[in-house]
Tab-separated table of C-alpha atoms in Angstrom:
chain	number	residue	atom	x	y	z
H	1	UNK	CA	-43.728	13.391	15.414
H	2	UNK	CA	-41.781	11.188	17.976
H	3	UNK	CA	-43.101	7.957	16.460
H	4	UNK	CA	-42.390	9.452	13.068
H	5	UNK	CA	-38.679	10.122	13.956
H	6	UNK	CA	-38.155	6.283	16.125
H	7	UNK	CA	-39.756	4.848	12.748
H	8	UNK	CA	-37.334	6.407	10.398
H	9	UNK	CA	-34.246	5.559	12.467
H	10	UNK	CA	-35.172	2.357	12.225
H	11	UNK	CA	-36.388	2.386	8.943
H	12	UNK	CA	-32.311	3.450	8.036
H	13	UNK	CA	-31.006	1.092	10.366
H	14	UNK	CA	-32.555	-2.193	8.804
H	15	UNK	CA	-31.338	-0.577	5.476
H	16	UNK	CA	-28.006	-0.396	6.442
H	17	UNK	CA	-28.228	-3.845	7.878
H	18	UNK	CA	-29.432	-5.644	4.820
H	19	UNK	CA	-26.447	-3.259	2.765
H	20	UNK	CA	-24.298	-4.977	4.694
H	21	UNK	CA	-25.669	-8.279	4.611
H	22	UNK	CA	-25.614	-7.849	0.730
H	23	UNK	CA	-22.061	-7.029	0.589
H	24	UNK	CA	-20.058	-9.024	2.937
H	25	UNK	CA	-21.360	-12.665	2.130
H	26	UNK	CA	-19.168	-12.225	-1.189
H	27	UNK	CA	-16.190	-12.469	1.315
H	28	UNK	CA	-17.533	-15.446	3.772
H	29	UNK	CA	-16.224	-18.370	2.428
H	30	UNK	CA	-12.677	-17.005	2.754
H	31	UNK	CA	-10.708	-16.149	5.668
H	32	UNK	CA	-10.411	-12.393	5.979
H	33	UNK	CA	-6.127	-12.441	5.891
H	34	UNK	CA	-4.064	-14.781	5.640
H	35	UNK	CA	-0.329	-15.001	5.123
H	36	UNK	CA	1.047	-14.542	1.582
H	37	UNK	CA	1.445	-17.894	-0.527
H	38	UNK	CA	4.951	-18.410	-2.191
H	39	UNK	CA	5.746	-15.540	-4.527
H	40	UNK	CA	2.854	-13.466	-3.348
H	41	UNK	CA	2.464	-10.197	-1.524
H	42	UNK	CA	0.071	-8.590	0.982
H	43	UNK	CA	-0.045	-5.102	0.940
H	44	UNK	CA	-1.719	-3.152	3.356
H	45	UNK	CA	-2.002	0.728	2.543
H	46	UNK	CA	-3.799	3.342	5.462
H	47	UNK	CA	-4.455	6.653	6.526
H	48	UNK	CA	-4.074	7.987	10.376
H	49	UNK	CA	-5.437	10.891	12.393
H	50	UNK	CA	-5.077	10.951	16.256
H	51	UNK	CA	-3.033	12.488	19.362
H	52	UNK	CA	0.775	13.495	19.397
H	53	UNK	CA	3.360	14.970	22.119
H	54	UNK	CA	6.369	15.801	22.348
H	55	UNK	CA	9.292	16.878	24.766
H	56	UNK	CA	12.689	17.818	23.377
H	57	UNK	CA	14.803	20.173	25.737
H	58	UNK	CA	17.498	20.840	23.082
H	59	UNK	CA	14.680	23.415	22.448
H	60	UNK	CA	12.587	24.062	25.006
H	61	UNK	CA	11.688	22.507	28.765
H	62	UNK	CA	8.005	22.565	27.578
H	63	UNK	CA	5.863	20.001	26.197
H	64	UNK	CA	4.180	20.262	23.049
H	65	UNK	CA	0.545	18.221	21.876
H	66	UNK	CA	-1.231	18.789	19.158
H	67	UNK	CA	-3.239	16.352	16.260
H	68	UNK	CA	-1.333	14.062	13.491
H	69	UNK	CA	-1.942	13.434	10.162
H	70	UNK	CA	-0.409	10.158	8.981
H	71	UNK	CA	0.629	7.754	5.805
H	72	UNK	CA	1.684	4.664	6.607
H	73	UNK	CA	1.523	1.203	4.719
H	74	UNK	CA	3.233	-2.326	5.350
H	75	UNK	CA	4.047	-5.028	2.983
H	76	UNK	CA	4.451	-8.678	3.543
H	77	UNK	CA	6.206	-11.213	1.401
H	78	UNK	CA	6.834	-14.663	0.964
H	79	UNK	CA	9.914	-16.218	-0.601
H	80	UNK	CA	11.108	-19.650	-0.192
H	81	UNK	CA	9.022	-21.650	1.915
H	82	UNK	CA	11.995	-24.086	3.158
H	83	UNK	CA	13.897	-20.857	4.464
H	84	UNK	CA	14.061	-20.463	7.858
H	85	UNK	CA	12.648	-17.077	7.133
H	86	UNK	CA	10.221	-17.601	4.988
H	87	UNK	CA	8.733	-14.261	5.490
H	88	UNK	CA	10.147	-10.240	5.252
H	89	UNK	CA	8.326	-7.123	5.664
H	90	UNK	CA	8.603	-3.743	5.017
H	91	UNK	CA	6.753	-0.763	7.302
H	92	UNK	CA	7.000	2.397	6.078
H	93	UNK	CA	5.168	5.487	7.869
H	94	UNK	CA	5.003	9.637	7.194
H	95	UNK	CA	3.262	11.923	10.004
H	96	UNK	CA	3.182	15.578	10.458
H	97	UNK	CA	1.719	17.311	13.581
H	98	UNK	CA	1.302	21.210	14.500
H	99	UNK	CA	1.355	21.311	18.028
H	100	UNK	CA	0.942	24.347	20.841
H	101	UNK	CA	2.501	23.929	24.854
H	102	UNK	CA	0.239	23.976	27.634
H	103	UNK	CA	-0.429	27.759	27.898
H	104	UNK	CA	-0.848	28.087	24.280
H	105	UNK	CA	1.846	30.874	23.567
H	106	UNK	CA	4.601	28.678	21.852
H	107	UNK	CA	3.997	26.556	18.637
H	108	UNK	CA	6.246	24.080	17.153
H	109	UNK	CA	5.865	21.556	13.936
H	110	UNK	CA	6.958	18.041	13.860
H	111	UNK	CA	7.499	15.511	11.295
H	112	UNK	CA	8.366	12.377	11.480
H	113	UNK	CA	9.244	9.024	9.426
H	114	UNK	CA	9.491	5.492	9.730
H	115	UNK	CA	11.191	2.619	7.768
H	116	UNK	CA	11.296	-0.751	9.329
H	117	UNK	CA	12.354	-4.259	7.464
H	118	UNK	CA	12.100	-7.516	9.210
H	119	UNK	CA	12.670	-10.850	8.113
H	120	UNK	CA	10.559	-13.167	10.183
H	121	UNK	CA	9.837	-16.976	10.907
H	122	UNK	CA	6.600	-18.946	12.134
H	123	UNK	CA	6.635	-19.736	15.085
H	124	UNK	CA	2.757	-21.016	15.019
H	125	UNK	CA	0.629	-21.238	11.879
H	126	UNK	CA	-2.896	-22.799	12.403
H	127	UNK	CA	-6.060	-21.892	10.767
H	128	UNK	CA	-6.917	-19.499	13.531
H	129	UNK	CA	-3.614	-18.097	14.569
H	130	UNK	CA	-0.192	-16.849	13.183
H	131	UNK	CA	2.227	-15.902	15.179
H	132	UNK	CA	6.081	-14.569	12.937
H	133	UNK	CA	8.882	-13.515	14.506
H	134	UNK	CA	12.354	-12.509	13.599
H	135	UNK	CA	14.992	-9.288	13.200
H	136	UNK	CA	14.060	-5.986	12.183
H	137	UNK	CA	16.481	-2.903	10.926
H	138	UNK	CA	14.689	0.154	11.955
H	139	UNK	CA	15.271	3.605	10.923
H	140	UNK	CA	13.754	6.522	12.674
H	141	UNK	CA	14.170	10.234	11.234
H	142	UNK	CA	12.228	13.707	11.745
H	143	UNK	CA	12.772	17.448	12.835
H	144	UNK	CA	11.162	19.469	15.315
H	145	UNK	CA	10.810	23.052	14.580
H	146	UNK	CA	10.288	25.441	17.528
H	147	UNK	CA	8.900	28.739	15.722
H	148	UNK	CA	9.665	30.745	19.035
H	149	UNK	CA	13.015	29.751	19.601
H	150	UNK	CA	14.760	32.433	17.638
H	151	UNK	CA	18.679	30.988	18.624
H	152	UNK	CA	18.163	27.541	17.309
H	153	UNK	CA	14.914	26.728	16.121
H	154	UNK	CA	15.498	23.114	14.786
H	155	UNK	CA	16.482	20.038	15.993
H	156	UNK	CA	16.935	16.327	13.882
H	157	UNK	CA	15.906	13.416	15.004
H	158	UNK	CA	17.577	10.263	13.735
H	159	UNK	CA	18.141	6.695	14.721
H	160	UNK	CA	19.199	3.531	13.386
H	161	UNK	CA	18.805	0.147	15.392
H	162	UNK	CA	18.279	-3.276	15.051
H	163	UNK	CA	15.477	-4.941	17.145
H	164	UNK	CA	12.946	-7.572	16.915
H	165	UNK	CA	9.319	-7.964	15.656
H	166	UNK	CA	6.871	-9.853	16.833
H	167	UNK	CA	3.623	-10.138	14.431
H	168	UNK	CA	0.591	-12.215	14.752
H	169	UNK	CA	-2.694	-12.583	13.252
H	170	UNK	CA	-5.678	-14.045	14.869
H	171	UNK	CA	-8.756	-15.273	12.741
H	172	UNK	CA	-12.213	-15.942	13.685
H	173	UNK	CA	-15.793	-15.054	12.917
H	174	UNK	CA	-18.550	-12.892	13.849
H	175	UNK	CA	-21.953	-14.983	13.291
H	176	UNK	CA	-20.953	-16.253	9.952
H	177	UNK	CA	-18.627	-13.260	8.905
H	178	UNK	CA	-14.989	-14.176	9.013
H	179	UNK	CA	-12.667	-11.156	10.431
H	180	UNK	CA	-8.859	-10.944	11.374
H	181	UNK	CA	-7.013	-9.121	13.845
H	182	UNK	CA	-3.607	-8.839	13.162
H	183	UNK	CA	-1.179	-6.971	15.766
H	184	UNK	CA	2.682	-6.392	14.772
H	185	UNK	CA	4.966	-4.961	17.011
H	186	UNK	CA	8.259	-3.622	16.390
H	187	UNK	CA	11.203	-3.566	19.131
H	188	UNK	CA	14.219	-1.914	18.925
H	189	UNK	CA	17.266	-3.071	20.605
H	190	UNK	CA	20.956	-1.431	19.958
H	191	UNK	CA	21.886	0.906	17.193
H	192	UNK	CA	22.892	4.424	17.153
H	193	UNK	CA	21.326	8.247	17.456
H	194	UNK	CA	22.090	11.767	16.607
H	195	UNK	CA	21.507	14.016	19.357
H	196	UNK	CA	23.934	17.283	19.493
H	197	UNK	CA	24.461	18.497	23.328
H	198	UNK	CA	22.772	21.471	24.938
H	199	UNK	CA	25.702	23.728	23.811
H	200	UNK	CA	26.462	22.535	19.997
H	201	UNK	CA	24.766	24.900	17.939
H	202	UNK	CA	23.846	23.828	14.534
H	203	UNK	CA	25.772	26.718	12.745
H	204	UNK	CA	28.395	25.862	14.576
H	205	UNK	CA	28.347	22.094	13.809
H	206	UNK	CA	28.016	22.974	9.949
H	207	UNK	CA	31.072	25.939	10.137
H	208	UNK	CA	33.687	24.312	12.796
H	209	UNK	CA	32.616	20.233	12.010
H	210	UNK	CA	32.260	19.542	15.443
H	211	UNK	CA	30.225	16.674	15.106
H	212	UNK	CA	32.668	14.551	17.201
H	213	UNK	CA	29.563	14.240	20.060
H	214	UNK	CA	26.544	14.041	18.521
H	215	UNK	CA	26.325	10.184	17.745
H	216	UNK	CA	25.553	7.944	20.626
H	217	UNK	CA	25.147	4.442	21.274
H	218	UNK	CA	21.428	3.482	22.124
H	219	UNK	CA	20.174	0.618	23.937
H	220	UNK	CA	16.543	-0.131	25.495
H	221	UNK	CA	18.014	1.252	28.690
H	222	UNK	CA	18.697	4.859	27.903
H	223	UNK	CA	16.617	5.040	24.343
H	224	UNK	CA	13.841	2.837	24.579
H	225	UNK	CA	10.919	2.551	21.759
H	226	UNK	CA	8.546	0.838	20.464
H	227	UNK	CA	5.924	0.976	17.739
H	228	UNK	CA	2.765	-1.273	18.006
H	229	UNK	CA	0.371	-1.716	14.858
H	230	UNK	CA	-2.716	-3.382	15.633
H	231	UNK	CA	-5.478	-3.617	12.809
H	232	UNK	CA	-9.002	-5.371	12.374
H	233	UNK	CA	-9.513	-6.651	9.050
H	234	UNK	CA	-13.120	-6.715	7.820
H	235	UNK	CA	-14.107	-7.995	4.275
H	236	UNK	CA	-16.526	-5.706	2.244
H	237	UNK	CA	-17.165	-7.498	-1.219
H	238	UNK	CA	-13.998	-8.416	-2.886
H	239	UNK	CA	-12.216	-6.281	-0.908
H	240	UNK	CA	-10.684	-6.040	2.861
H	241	UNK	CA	-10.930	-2.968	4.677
H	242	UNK	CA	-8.805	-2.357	7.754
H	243	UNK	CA	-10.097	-0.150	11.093
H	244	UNK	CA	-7.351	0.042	13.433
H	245	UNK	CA	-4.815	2.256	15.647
H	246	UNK	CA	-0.683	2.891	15.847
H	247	UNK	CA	1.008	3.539	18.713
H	248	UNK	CA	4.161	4.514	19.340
H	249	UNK	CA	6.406	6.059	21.173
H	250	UNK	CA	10.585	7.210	21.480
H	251	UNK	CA	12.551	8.199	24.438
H	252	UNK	CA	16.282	8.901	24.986
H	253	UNK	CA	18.582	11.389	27.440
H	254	UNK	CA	21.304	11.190	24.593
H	255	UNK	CA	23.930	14.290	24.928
H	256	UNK	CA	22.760	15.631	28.273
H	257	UNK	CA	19.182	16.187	26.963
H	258	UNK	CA	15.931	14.626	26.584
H	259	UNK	CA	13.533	13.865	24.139
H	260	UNK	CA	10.161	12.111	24.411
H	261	UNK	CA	7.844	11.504	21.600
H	262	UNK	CA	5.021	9.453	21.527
H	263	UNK	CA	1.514	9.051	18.556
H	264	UNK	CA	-1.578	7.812	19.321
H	265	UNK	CA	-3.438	7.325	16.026
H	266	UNK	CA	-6.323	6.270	14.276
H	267	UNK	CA	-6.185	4.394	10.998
H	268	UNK	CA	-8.516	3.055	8.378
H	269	UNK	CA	-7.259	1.770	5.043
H	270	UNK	CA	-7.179	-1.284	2.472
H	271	UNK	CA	-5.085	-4.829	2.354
H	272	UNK	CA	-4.499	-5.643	-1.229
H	273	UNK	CA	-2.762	-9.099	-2.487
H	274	UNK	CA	-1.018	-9.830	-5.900
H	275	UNK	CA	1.887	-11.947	-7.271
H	276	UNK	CA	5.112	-10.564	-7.384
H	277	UNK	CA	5.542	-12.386	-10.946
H	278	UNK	CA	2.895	-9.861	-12.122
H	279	UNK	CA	2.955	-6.745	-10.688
H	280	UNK	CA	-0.128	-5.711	-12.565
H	281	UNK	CA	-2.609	-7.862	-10.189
């Protein structure tokens, strides 16, 4: 029975291997990604599970964890090639996360979205390496909903900055497979947030208008951020699948409180290129 059960594992295995070797060869004589061509766009389109936590003391001094379920998608374009940004992107994310405290007696839901353009220039553009960079506008918004905080259960979460990315994509080959790692990173650097202090109640906000203190200037010194993408790129046939992970994280101690909220998550998804001239493709 033993020899039985070794032969059939690795009857599957060299049946999986030759699947493979059937499929990606279709892909070998191209590189796996490579920067859009004049007119053209890369889209890249995934889906994320992973780790979240959060700490906002607006509603409570405890932190919350829990899983998140994600959307996200990027899309690179090329315009004129004689700019000095040749290059813009657009990042767009979606992720929702029940999530319990430590002892398990206090729940609280979070949602959050991203939406980050960037208009970027080469700095190095080889056959095995890209590396853009340039300014970004990045907007952050979401609400945390404390189900056991009966006084004020909600709290918004908004920011708008303007920061720096930093994207690069590295090409090389496994045997005779090509693959691509590509690794984008976006920094904000100034811009504003809405945080209400400890003592503005919403109702009040919305009845008396007091919103006189709730916007605050941020800087990486008392809001710092950062989101990292970082993706391998493996072509299956005609198409490019991408295996990879987002992190990210937010931190401020904007009117007298603090919030921290970091993701740690998961992705898989598809890259997809057509011409902007035909949106069909």
């Amino acid at each position: 029975m033993t020899v039985s059960c070794h032969c059939s594992r690795k009857f599957l295995a060299t049946v999986l291997v030759c699947l493979t070797m059937h499929a990606l060869p279709l892909s070998a004589r191209t590189p796996a990604l490579f920067l859009p061509g004049e007119a053209q766009t890369v889209n890249s389109f995934r889906l994320g599970i992973g780790h979240t936590s959060s700490l906002d003391t607006y509603l409570s001094p405890a932190r919350y964890s829990g899983t998140a379920y994600s959307v996200e998608g990027d899309m690179m374009s090329a315009g004129d090639s004689s700019s000095f940004f040749p290059y813009s992107s657009l990042f767009l994310s979606l992720s929702g996360s029940p999530m319990l405290n430590e002892p398990g007696n206090g729940s609280t839901w979070q949602l959050m979205g991203k939406s980050y353009f960037s208009l970027l220039h080469s700095l190095v553009c080889t056959d095995a390496w890209d590396c853009l960079i340039g300014p970004s506008v990045l907007f952050d918004a979401g609400i945390l909903y404390a189900r056991m905080n009966s006084n004020n259960p909600a709290n918004g979460i908004v920011s708008l900055a303007l920061g720096a990315t930093l994207d690069n994509t590295v090409r090389f080959s496994l045997g005779r497979f090509p693959l691509a790692l590509r690794s984008t990173l976006y920094l904000p650097l100034a811009g504003a947030g809405f945080a209400p202090d400890h003592d503005q109640l919403y109702w009040l906000m919305y009845s008396f208008s007091q919103y006189g203190r709730t916007v605050h200037f941020e800087s990486l010194f008392n809001a710092p951020a950062a989101t990292e993408s970082l993706q391998l790129v493996i072509p299956a046939g005609d198409s490019r699948i991408t295996v990879g992970c987002t992190l990210d994280f937010m931190h401020n101690r904007l009117g007298g409180n603090k919030t921290h909220i970091e993701h740690e998550i998961f992705t898989i998804g598809m890259v997809h290129r057509f011409e902007r001239k035909s949106w069909n493709k």
